[in-house]
Amino acid sequence: GSEATTQKAAAGGEVGPDQICPDGTLTMGVEPFEDPKTLIPVYETLGKALGEELGCEVEVQISDTYVAEILAMQNGKLDIGQFGPLGYVFAQKQAGATPLASFAGEDGKVSSYTGGIWVPKDSPIESVEDLAGTTLALSESGSTSGDAVPRKALIDAGIEKDVKAEYAGGHTEALLALVNGKVDAAEINSQTLASATAEGQFDESAFRQVWTSEPILNDPIAAGPNMAPEVSAAVQEALVNLPADAVAEIGEYLDFTPPAGKPALVAVTEEDYQPVSELAEALDLTTDDL
Amino acid sequence: MRADHLSAAATLRVDGLRKAFGEKTVLDGLTFDVSSGEVVSLLGANGSGKSTSLRCVVGLERPDAGTIVVDGVTGKPGEAMPTVAMVFQKIHLVPRRSVLDNVCAGALGRLGLSRSWSVLAFPRELQEEAMACLDRVGLADRAREKAGRLSGGQQQRVAVARALCQRAKVLLADEPVSALDPAASEQVMNLLRSLADDDGLAVAAVLHQPDLARRFSDRILGLAGGSLVFDSPAAEVDDDTVAGLYRPALEALEAAEAARTKEFA
Amino acid sequence: MRADHLSAAATLRVDGLRKAFGEKTVLDGLTFDVSSGEVVSLLGANGSGKSTSLRCVVGLERPDAGTIVVDGVTGKPGEAMPTVAMVFQKIHLVPRRSVLDNVCAGALGRLGLSRSWSVLAFPRELQEEAMACLDRVGLADRAREKAGRLSGGQQQRVAVARALCQRAKVLLADEPVSALDPAASEQVMNLLRSLADDDGLAVAAVLHQPDLARRFSDRILGLAGGSLVFDSPAAEVDDDTVAGLYRPALEALEAAEAARTKEFA
Amino acid sequence: MSIATRPPEQAVPPRFRPSGIAVGVAITLGLIIVHWYAAVQTNTSPKELIEGWRGLWNFLFGLDKTFPNGKTIHQDGAFPLDLRWSETIRPGLEYCLLTIWIGLLGTTLSIPAALLFAIISSRTTNRFVPLWLAGRAVMSVLRAIPETVYALMFIAAVGFGAFPGVIALAIHNVAVMGKLWSESMDEVDQGPVEALRVAGASPVQTAAHAVLPAVMPSLLGLLLYRFDTNVRSSVILGTVGAGGIGFFIKTEVDSFHFDTMMTYVCMVIVLIIVIDLFSAWLRRKVGAV
Amino acid sequence: MSIATRPPEQAVPPRFRPSGIAVGVAITLGLIIVHWYAAVQTNTSPKELIEGWRGLWNFLFGLDKTFPNGKTIHQDGAFPLDLRWSETIRPGLEYCLLTIWIGLLGTTLSIPAALLFAIISSRTTNRFVPLWLAGRAVMSVLRAIPETVYALMFIAAVGFGAFPGVIALAIHNVAVMGKLWSESMDEVDQGPVEALRVAGASPVQTAAHAVLPAVMPSLLGLLLYRFDTNVRSSVILGTVGAGGIGFFIKTEVDSFHFDTMMTYVCMVIVLIIVIDLFSAWLRRKVGAV
Ligand SMILES: Nc1ncnc2c1ncn2[C@@H]1O[C@H](COP(=O)(O)OP(=O)(O)OP(=O)(O)O)[C@@H](O)[C@H]1O
Ligand SMILES: Nc1ncnc2c1ncn2[C@@H]1O[C@H](COP(=O)(O)OP(=O)(O)OP(=O)(O)O)[C@@H](O)[C@H]1O
Ligand SMILES: [Mg+2]
Ligand SMILES: [Mg+2]
């Protein structure tokens, strides 16, 4: 209702719908990189709730690549956008995006997931170092858990040049390559693992995880460069204060019950994603061409 | 030189042939025969059913009624008979294949697939027989040339050689000379004559030039409206008889023109 | 009825036309003229340069030398002259367009793009003029039919109407009747005759039938090897003169055939 | 019959000349080497193919496999199809419609430019050689760029979704249809063209009154053929993010829902066959092949 | 001249019948409505495109801008190209080669099956209607599935790399080339076919000795045309993960190296134009169109 809207706007400072969405709509880009089938309804629900909070209509646009989102942000076609962690690094660098919020975990802090490398149960490979001279399936270029994180692990182990790493095209494809015996090892992150197991595509007991990454913070929602700081602060405020019913609904899609009274989203800062940025730099992904 | 007309010893006997396309009856009980050693010409106006009758005999059309007997063997309607060969007005060689390969193709009917899946599989004896057939039509020296490179008259002779290689006893020719210049026509007609005289084939040719028919054939058959109008020794067919064949067509043409002129006036 | 040959008052004057395709000289100083009210026939063997000369006059070929003067105006080589129209053997109408639109197209040369970008833009006066032209050739009642639906003779008359709509003073016709049956040929020749007599056009027609030429034209020009062999009143041209035109070609043909027969022997 | 009277049989002349044999062997060897090298480079091998066949079977019909550790797992395959109405079929139909819209606009928006290029690049309508050459060169370059690359470029310009897909198709189609159209103008009967030129018509008038009426049915036929192809391409563009059913096919693969994916694929098959039949019918109707 | 002697001018008959006008208006309205609806569904708007030129400009030539949130962004555009030899050009050439190999194998591996389908689906070589119908139906279905969908399926089924791209191309090409070939067999001169049938040749013999020799040049021409098309398709397949230069174009886009991407795109343009010219030359050489 308009009453609630006025209230929230007041709570967010002097910023109202006129500043947030001068033409009535706020566009939000979504890149459901890891698990589109679950994430699209999540963000649609989230968009609706956010719109009610801000007194704007939030238009959710689905993309399959962060490049599209970032270019759209640069050109003012997108106000806010959700990115994969690595995508966010590019967004920050190429479009001056500011992180606003990300999903909370059971503990009320930002949720995270881990990348992993799996091998068949009876494989002689016991550690990352053993991967030298073997074939490893990665998902696709620009993926955080499917490309950057495992590649960093190979670099850290000093065997990057000795591993025949190939892009399978996606997390699913990488997992199937392992299941079908096409490769000696494959990247499988904790989310893909969960959904593949749920779908009956993967039997954990037939395989073994030889490496697990540090936790990777989940996808942030970030504001585009054309949004003034006070406006993005208002949007951040609204995101972390989503109404409980919307939070519950999102929780249903995500298959977790948010702790009563706790928010679905928590605020994040550039510092939170510093490790990923460093990762990208280490991998030479974002350096300008010479 | 010319054999007598011995109906009893006929090599090809066509009896009561009927064929209709939709509503239109094209052959209406056509009956004729051709004996070994004999050249028979078929004359008739456009659309009188000459081509259709030959196509029925070689199995390219399925007649509605009638029997076709070759050397005592009755053909199945719509199926090719190995002893009957046909030479077409448009010749129908495979232009990119050599003359020899075209002639060999006449023998496909008696070759198994294992000896005919490609020209490379043609057995030696067949190629030698084909060379003999080519020699018969005077073209043995052109055997390895592409068929499409020969002149019209030469191609028509290659088509005859292909018919010979089929070991045919009956040779049907549908306007074999109408695409040829006068000199080439003479050659081909001479060849047909000698196949009857020297090799004992039964030859039936559709012609549109009554003169040629009279000079080269033993008997002339006149067709009109799908049935036989006359069947006489070549010498006995006079100009009037021939003209009678084409008159109805001429009259129709003139009527149409008159109507058009009136419309313009 | 037939106008005298007045060279001084010639409407079309072609002088010293030369044209070579590569090495081959096709027109070799061709000179002739045609006066208003006169029908002139051009006879000549295949390849004697008849079509090429007409194509040079209407600008479809660029002559190497020579002048073309129409009504005192000298044409630029290789460019169309608005006062000269051409009727082709193959007629060349746009078959899917209506008869009337085809006739209107004759006037394109004098219409700006704004009144001719589509048939919908043709001005009313033009359409009325085109109807008059169609009436002149006796086809006003077929104006909205597709041109492709008419018979050959009727299409040729539409082509003449298109030439009229071009307001031509000179009408060139390249074998205008050789694709037509005898009745249609008569119609078209009569029409050409009456265009000269009644409308005062200068008409030049390439014909392959000396008989028609003699019956319908005032003068006959004989072409051989790209230049004029004779230029006489129609009545004075006898069979021998005409036969002389075609003789060299016939001889060449016979020589070729003789060679072929020898090869076969 | 008198085979006996025939002259002695002629020797059969050899089929090939030695030089011909040498050339033939050289070409054959060359082709074999190139293909062998290509097979190595692309990991193509009969063995791979047979193993791949196993994988494909599992993909299509599911897998019941006992692993070395004695456990048996069950994997759902693409069949049986996922035929739930409101979760799969109904949204699938919507995505199909969007795919059609993209293909349709990608085709029709390209008509004006394609016509211009066709007229410029046909000898019948343009005899000014530099312009003719330029037209053909531009079309060659535009045609050489795959639609997916256009899509990536236009995402930068107009954001993402179906619109960049439409532009990508339209630009690619300008070049392809322009080429097809100009070829059919080249083949037009030159008679009426010459007739109008004699009547003093300008090149533009000749194009409007002789060339276009003659080629219109074949232009329309080619347009329908391109519509057909563009709907197919729009499925492809979907898989790289330009909306429509292609996007959802990719999404379902990424979510392991092979049965849903296969349902969408079947819908694509039906869609494209229907469009194929429709355009064949329409082409017969307008009298173009 | 005697215009005066002409009969009075005839009235110009009306151009359209009223029923014709009604049908024309109805069809035009229908087309407008469909296109308008399609434009709404795909967010197609000229305004977006015109406003978007800035984005395309930035993409092509780079961006230096201070945004309202205070951040300054520098982004390299697609031009100038990235012409470093060992980092870009040399690997680019290798990827191009792989793309050619994929296109080549995708074409040649499909030859046997395409020939079989062509012979089954041509009226000239197969007069057994049920088989004829079955052949055409199978080809329709196979053809309806775009190559990228095959690629997605085979990547999911048998793993990644160039090999699934080769299979995807080959399967699609069986159907497309089978159709093109069967059409050219349908159009073959029936004369020699009838002549051999009269001589008692079986259908297979007729195909081998009358149909194939006659259509061989046009089959070869179509094969070369498909090679051309398949190399292009193999670029597209690369962007969904099936190897070759298309894959690297996508990778460079994902890393915001637009200049490197554009270098690869230019290499694709050159590659495809070269193949185009080569196959046109070869087609002229074998005497097919
Ligand atoms: N396949 C067919 N379908 C329908 N009508 C046919 C067919 N073949 C022939 N006809 C018709 O049958 C009639 C006889 O044709 P046919 O070819 O036998 O005549 P013809 O005597 O050989 O004439 P021509 O001298 O012109 O060769 C013609 O009116 C022709 O139109
Ligand atoms: N565009 C051309 N290029 C080369 N040679 C040409 C061309 N046009 C005509 N010729 C040659 O010029 C000669 C004269 O041709 P033209 O068409 O003028 O003869 P014609 O008298 O009209 O013959 P026909 O009676 O056959 O129509 C012919 O030998 C022809 O081959
Ligand atoms: Mg006939
Ligand atoms: Mg001529």
PDB file of C-alpha atoms in Angstrom, chain A residues 13-143:
ATOM      1  CA  GLY A  13      16.145   8.757   4.490  1.00  0.00           C
ATOM      2  CA  GLU A  14      14.994  11.524   2.184  1.00  0.00           C
ATOM      3  CA  VAL A  15      14.925   9.236  -0.817  1.00  0.00           C
ATOM      4  CA  GLY A  16      11.532   8.286  -2.273  1.00  0.00           C
ATOM      5  CA  PRO A  17      10.283   6.561  -5.403  1.00  0.00           C
ATOM      6  CA  ASP A  18      10.899   9.735  -7.390  1.00  0.00           C
ATOM      7  CA  GLN A  19      14.636   9.414  -6.889  1.00  0.00           C
ATOM      8  CA  ILE A  20      14.810   5.608  -6.996  1.00  0.00           C
ATOM      9  CA  CYS A  21      12.756   5.092 -10.090  1.00  0.00           C
ATOM     10  CA  PRO A  22      11.950   8.348 -11.868  1.00  0.00           C
ATOM     11  CA  ASP A  23      10.015   6.514 -14.591  1.00  0.00           C
ATOM     12  CA  GLY A  24       8.281   4.136 -12.186  1.00  0.00           C
ATOM     13  CA  THR A  25      10.283   1.002 -12.846  1.00  0.00           C
ATOM     14  CA  LEU A  26      13.530  -0.327 -11.503  1.00  0.00           C
ATOM     15  CA  THR A  27      15.191  -2.946 -13.683  1.00  0.00           C
ATOM     16  CA  MET A  28      16.964  -5.837 -12.029  1.00  0.00           C
ATOM     17  CA  GLY A  29      19.178  -8.192 -14.012  1.00  0.00           C
ATOM     18  CA  VAL A  30      19.465 -11.795 -12.960  1.00  0.00           C
ATOM     19  CA  GLU A  31      22.102 -14.216 -14.143  1.00  0.00           C
ATOM     20  CA  PRO A  32      20.953 -17.622 -12.840  1.00  0.00           C
ATOM     21  CA  PHE A  33      24.355 -19.059 -13.554  1.00  0.00           C
ATOM     22  CA  GLU A  34      24.442 -21.970 -11.155  1.00  0.00           C
ATOM     23  CA  ASP A  35      20.895 -23.274 -11.046  1.00  0.00           C
ATOM     24  CA  PRO A  36      18.458 -21.397 -13.255  1.00  0.00           C
ATOM     25  CA  LYS A  37      15.425 -23.544 -12.487  1.00  0.00           C
ATOM     26  CA  THR A  38      15.478 -22.621  -8.768  1.00  0.00           C
ATOM     27  CA  LEU A  39      16.895 -19.149  -8.971  1.00  0.00           C
ATOM     28  CA  ILE A  40      14.527 -17.595 -11.485  1.00  0.00           C
ATOM     29  CA  PRO A  41      11.437 -17.939  -9.221  1.00  0.00           C
ATOM     30  CA  VAL A  42      13.505 -16.789  -6.237  1.00  0.00           C
ATOM     31  CA  TYR A  43      14.456 -13.552  -7.918  1.00  0.00           C
ATOM     32  CA  GLU A  44      10.992 -13.023  -9.297  1.00  0.00           C
ATOM     33  CA  THR A  45       9.591 -13.230  -5.767  1.00  0.00           C
ATOM     34  CA  LEU A  46      12.375 -11.057  -4.485  1.00  0.00           C
ATOM     35  CA  GLY A  47      11.775  -8.459  -7.154  1.00  0.00           C
ATOM     36  CA  LYS A  48       8.110  -8.275  -6.344  1.00  0.00           C
ATOM     37  CA  ALA A  49       8.765  -7.833  -2.628  1.00  0.00           C
ATOM     38  CA  LEU A  50      11.456  -5.253  -3.270  1.00  0.00           C
ATOM     39  CA  GLY A  51       9.109  -3.328  -5.531  1.00  0.00           C
ATOM     40  CA  GLU A  52       6.524  -3.143  -2.808  1.00  0.00           C
ATOM     41  CA  GLU A  53       9.126  -1.907  -0.371  1.00  0.00           C
ATOM     42  CA  LEU A  54      10.406   0.811  -2.686  1.00  0.00           C
ATOM     43  CA  GLY A  55       7.135   1.878  -4.266  1.00  0.00           C
ATOM     44  CA  CYS A  56       8.558   1.071  -7.666  1.00  0.00           C
ATOM     45  CA  GLU A  57       7.787  -1.628 -10.121  1.00  0.00           C
ATOM     46  CA  VAL A  58      10.788  -3.960 -10.268  1.00  0.00           C
ATOM     47  CA  GLU A  59      11.250  -5.516 -13.675  1.00  0.00           C
ATOM     48  CA  VAL A  60      13.298  -8.716 -13.525  1.00  0.00           C
ATOM     49  CA  GLN A  61      15.323  -9.541 -16.642  1.00  0.00           C
ATOM     50  CA  ILE A  62      16.961 -12.909 -17.057  1.00  0.00           C
ATOM     51  CA  SER A  63      20.333 -13.186 -18.754  1.00  0.00           C
ATOM     52  CA  ASP A  64      22.634 -16.128 -19.186  1.00  0.00           C
ATOM     53  CA  THR A  65      25.846 -14.150 -19.106  1.00  0.00           C
ATOM     54  CA  TYR A  66      27.171 -11.507 -16.769  1.00  0.00           C
ATOM     55  CA  VAL A  67      28.698  -9.721 -19.745  1.00  0.00           C
ATOM     56  CA  ALA A  68      25.227  -8.757 -20.919  1.00  0.00           C
ATOM     57  CA  GLU A  69      24.332  -7.488 -17.465  1.00  0.00           C
ATOM     58  CA  ILE A  70      27.491  -5.456 -17.093  1.00  0.00           C
ATOM     59  CA  LEU A  71      27.185  -3.829 -20.490  1.00  0.00           C
ATOM     60  CA  ALA A  72      23.556  -3.072 -19.769  1.00  0.00           C
ATOM     61  CA  MET A  73      24.549  -1.476 -16.459  1.00  0.00           C
ATOM     62  CA  GLN A  74      27.180   0.655 -18.177  1.00  0.00           C
ATOM     63  CA  ASN A  75      24.595   1.913 -20.601  1.00  0.00           C
ATOM     64  CA  GLY A  76      21.948   2.606 -18.017  1.00  0.00           C
ATOM     65  CA  LYS A  77      19.684  -0.220 -19.137  1.00  0.00           C
ATOM     66  CA  LEU A  78      19.920  -1.956 -15.786  1.00  0.00           C
ATOM     67  CA  ASP A  79      19.634  -0.370 -12.333  1.00  0.00           C
ATOM     68  CA  ILE A  80      20.568  -3.298 -10.141  1.00  0.00           C
ATOM     69  CA  GLY A  81      21.751  -6.774 -10.900  1.00  0.00           C
ATOM     70  CA  GLN A  82      22.572 -10.085  -9.336  1.00  0.00           C
ATOM     71  CA  PHE A  83      25.925 -11.587 -10.250  1.00  0.00           C
ATOM     72  CA  GLY A  84      27.926 -14.697  -9.647  1.00  0.00           C
ATOM     73  CA  PRO A  85      30.932 -13.845  -7.458  1.00  0.00           C
ATOM     74  CA  LEU A  86      33.368 -13.614 -10.359  1.00  0.00           C
ATOM     75  CA  GLY A  87      30.785 -11.819 -12.461  1.00  0.00           C
ATOM     76  CA  TYR A  88      30.560  -9.286  -9.661  1.00  0.00           C
ATOM     77  CA  VAL A  89      34.292  -8.676  -9.837  1.00  0.00           C
ATOM     78  CA  PHE A  90      33.913  -7.827 -13.506  1.00  0.00           C
ATOM     79  CA  ALA A  91      30.857  -5.708 -12.721  1.00  0.00           C
ATOM     80  CA  GLN A  92      32.813  -3.743 -10.157  1.00  0.00           C
ATOM     81  CA  LYS A  93      35.723  -3.259 -12.505  1.00  0.00           C
ATOM     82  CA  GLN A  94      33.904  -2.670 -15.799  1.00  0.00           C
ATOM     83  CA  ALA A  95      30.730  -0.995 -14.589  1.00  0.00           C
ATOM     84  CA  GLY A  96      31.594   0.434 -11.203  1.00  0.00           C
ATOM     85  CA  ALA A  97      28.945  -1.661  -9.501  1.00  0.00           C
ATOM     86  CA  THR A  98      28.423  -1.422  -5.733  1.00  0.00           C
ATOM     87  CA  PRO A  99      27.491  -4.593  -3.791  1.00  0.00           C
ATOM     88  CA  LEU A 100      24.291  -4.288  -1.775  1.00  0.00           C
ATOM     89  CA  ALA A 101      23.163  -7.607  -0.311  1.00  0.00           C
ATOM     90  CA  SER A 102      23.354 -11.355  -0.597  1.00  0.00           C
ATOM     91  CA  PHE A 103      21.407 -14.328   0.789  1.00  0.00           C
ATOM     92  CA  ALA A 104      21.818 -15.167   4.410  1.00  0.00           C
ATOM     93  CA  GLY A 105      22.611 -18.653   5.603  1.00  0.00           C
ATOM     94  CA  GLU A 106      21.186 -20.546   8.587  1.00  0.00           C
ATOM     95  CA  ASP A 107      23.505 -18.596  10.846  1.00  0.00           C
ATOM     96  CA  GLY A 108      22.200 -15.236   9.694  1.00  0.00           C
ATOM     97  CA  LYS A 109      25.482 -14.367   7.984  1.00  0.00           C
ATOM     98  CA  VAL A 110      26.108 -14.293   4.249  1.00  0.00           C
ATOM     99  CA  SER A 111      25.716 -17.794   2.831  1.00  0.00           C
ATOM    100  CA  SER A 112      28.495 -19.379   0.886  1.00  0.00           C
ATOM    101  CA  TYR A 113      29.272 -22.437  -1.119  1.00  0.00           C
ATOM    102  CA  THR A 114      32.425 -24.338  -1.945  1.00  0.00           C
ATOM    103  CA  GLY A 115      34.072 -25.481  -5.115  1.00  0.00           C
ATOM    104  CA  GLY A 116      35.429 -28.994  -5.272  1.00  0.00           C
ATOM    105  CA  ILE A 117      37.326 -31.434  -7.390  1.00  0.00           C
ATOM    106  CA  TRP A 118      36.023 -34.994  -7.581  1.00  0.00           C
ATOM    107  CA  VAL A 119      37.486 -38.217  -8.864  1.00  0.00           C
ATOM    108  CA  PRO A 120      36.091 -41.767  -9.148  1.00  0.00           C
ATOM    109  CA  LYS A 121      36.249 -43.699  -5.886  1.00  0.00           C
ATOM    110  CA  ASP A 122      38.899 -46.137  -7.122  1.00  0.00           C
ATOM    111  CA  SER A 123      41.077 -43.412  -8.683  1.00  0.00           C
ATOM    112  CA  PRO A 124      44.735 -43.206  -7.560  1.00  0.00           C
ATOM    113  CA  ILE A 125      44.373 -39.423  -7.285  1.00  0.00           C
ATOM    114  CA  GLU A 126      44.444 -38.413  -3.631  1.00  0.00           C
ATOM    115  CA  SER A 127      45.258 -34.699  -3.718  1.00  0.00           C
ATOM    116  CA  VAL A 128      45.472 -31.710  -6.031  1.00  0.00           C
ATOM    117  CA  GLU A 129      49.140 -32.482  -6.627  1.00  0.00           C
ATOM    118  CA  ASP A 130      48.213 -35.916  -8.004  1.00  0.00           C
ATOM    119  CA  LEU A 131      46.222 -34.232 -10.769  1.00  0.00           C
ATOM    120  CA  ALA A 132      49.440 -33.613 -12.700  1.00  0.00           C
ATOM    121  CA  GLY A 133      49.247 -35.480 -15.991  1.00  0.00           C
ATOM    122  CA  THR A 134      45.490 -36.108 -15.775  1.00  0.00           C
ATOM    123  CA  THR A 135      42.456 -34.588 -17.449  1.00  0.00           C
ATOM    124  CA  LEU A 136      40.219 -32.251 -15.471  1.00  0.00           C
ATOM    125  CA  ALA A 137      36.790 -31.009 -16.530  1.00  0.00           C
ATOM    126  CA  LEU A 138      36.006 -27.383 -15.696  1.00  0.00           C
ATOM    127  CA  SER A 139      32.618 -25.836 -16.384  1.00  0.00           C
ATOM    128  CA  GLU A 140      32.984 -22.688 -18.458  1.00  0.00           C
ATOM    129  CA  SER A 141      35.158 -19.646 -18.616  1.00  0.00           C
ATOM    130  CA  GLY A 142      34.161 -16.942 -16.151  1.00  0.00           C
ATOM    131  CA  SER A 143      32.585 -19.339 -13.699  1.00  0.00           C
TER     132      SER A 143
END
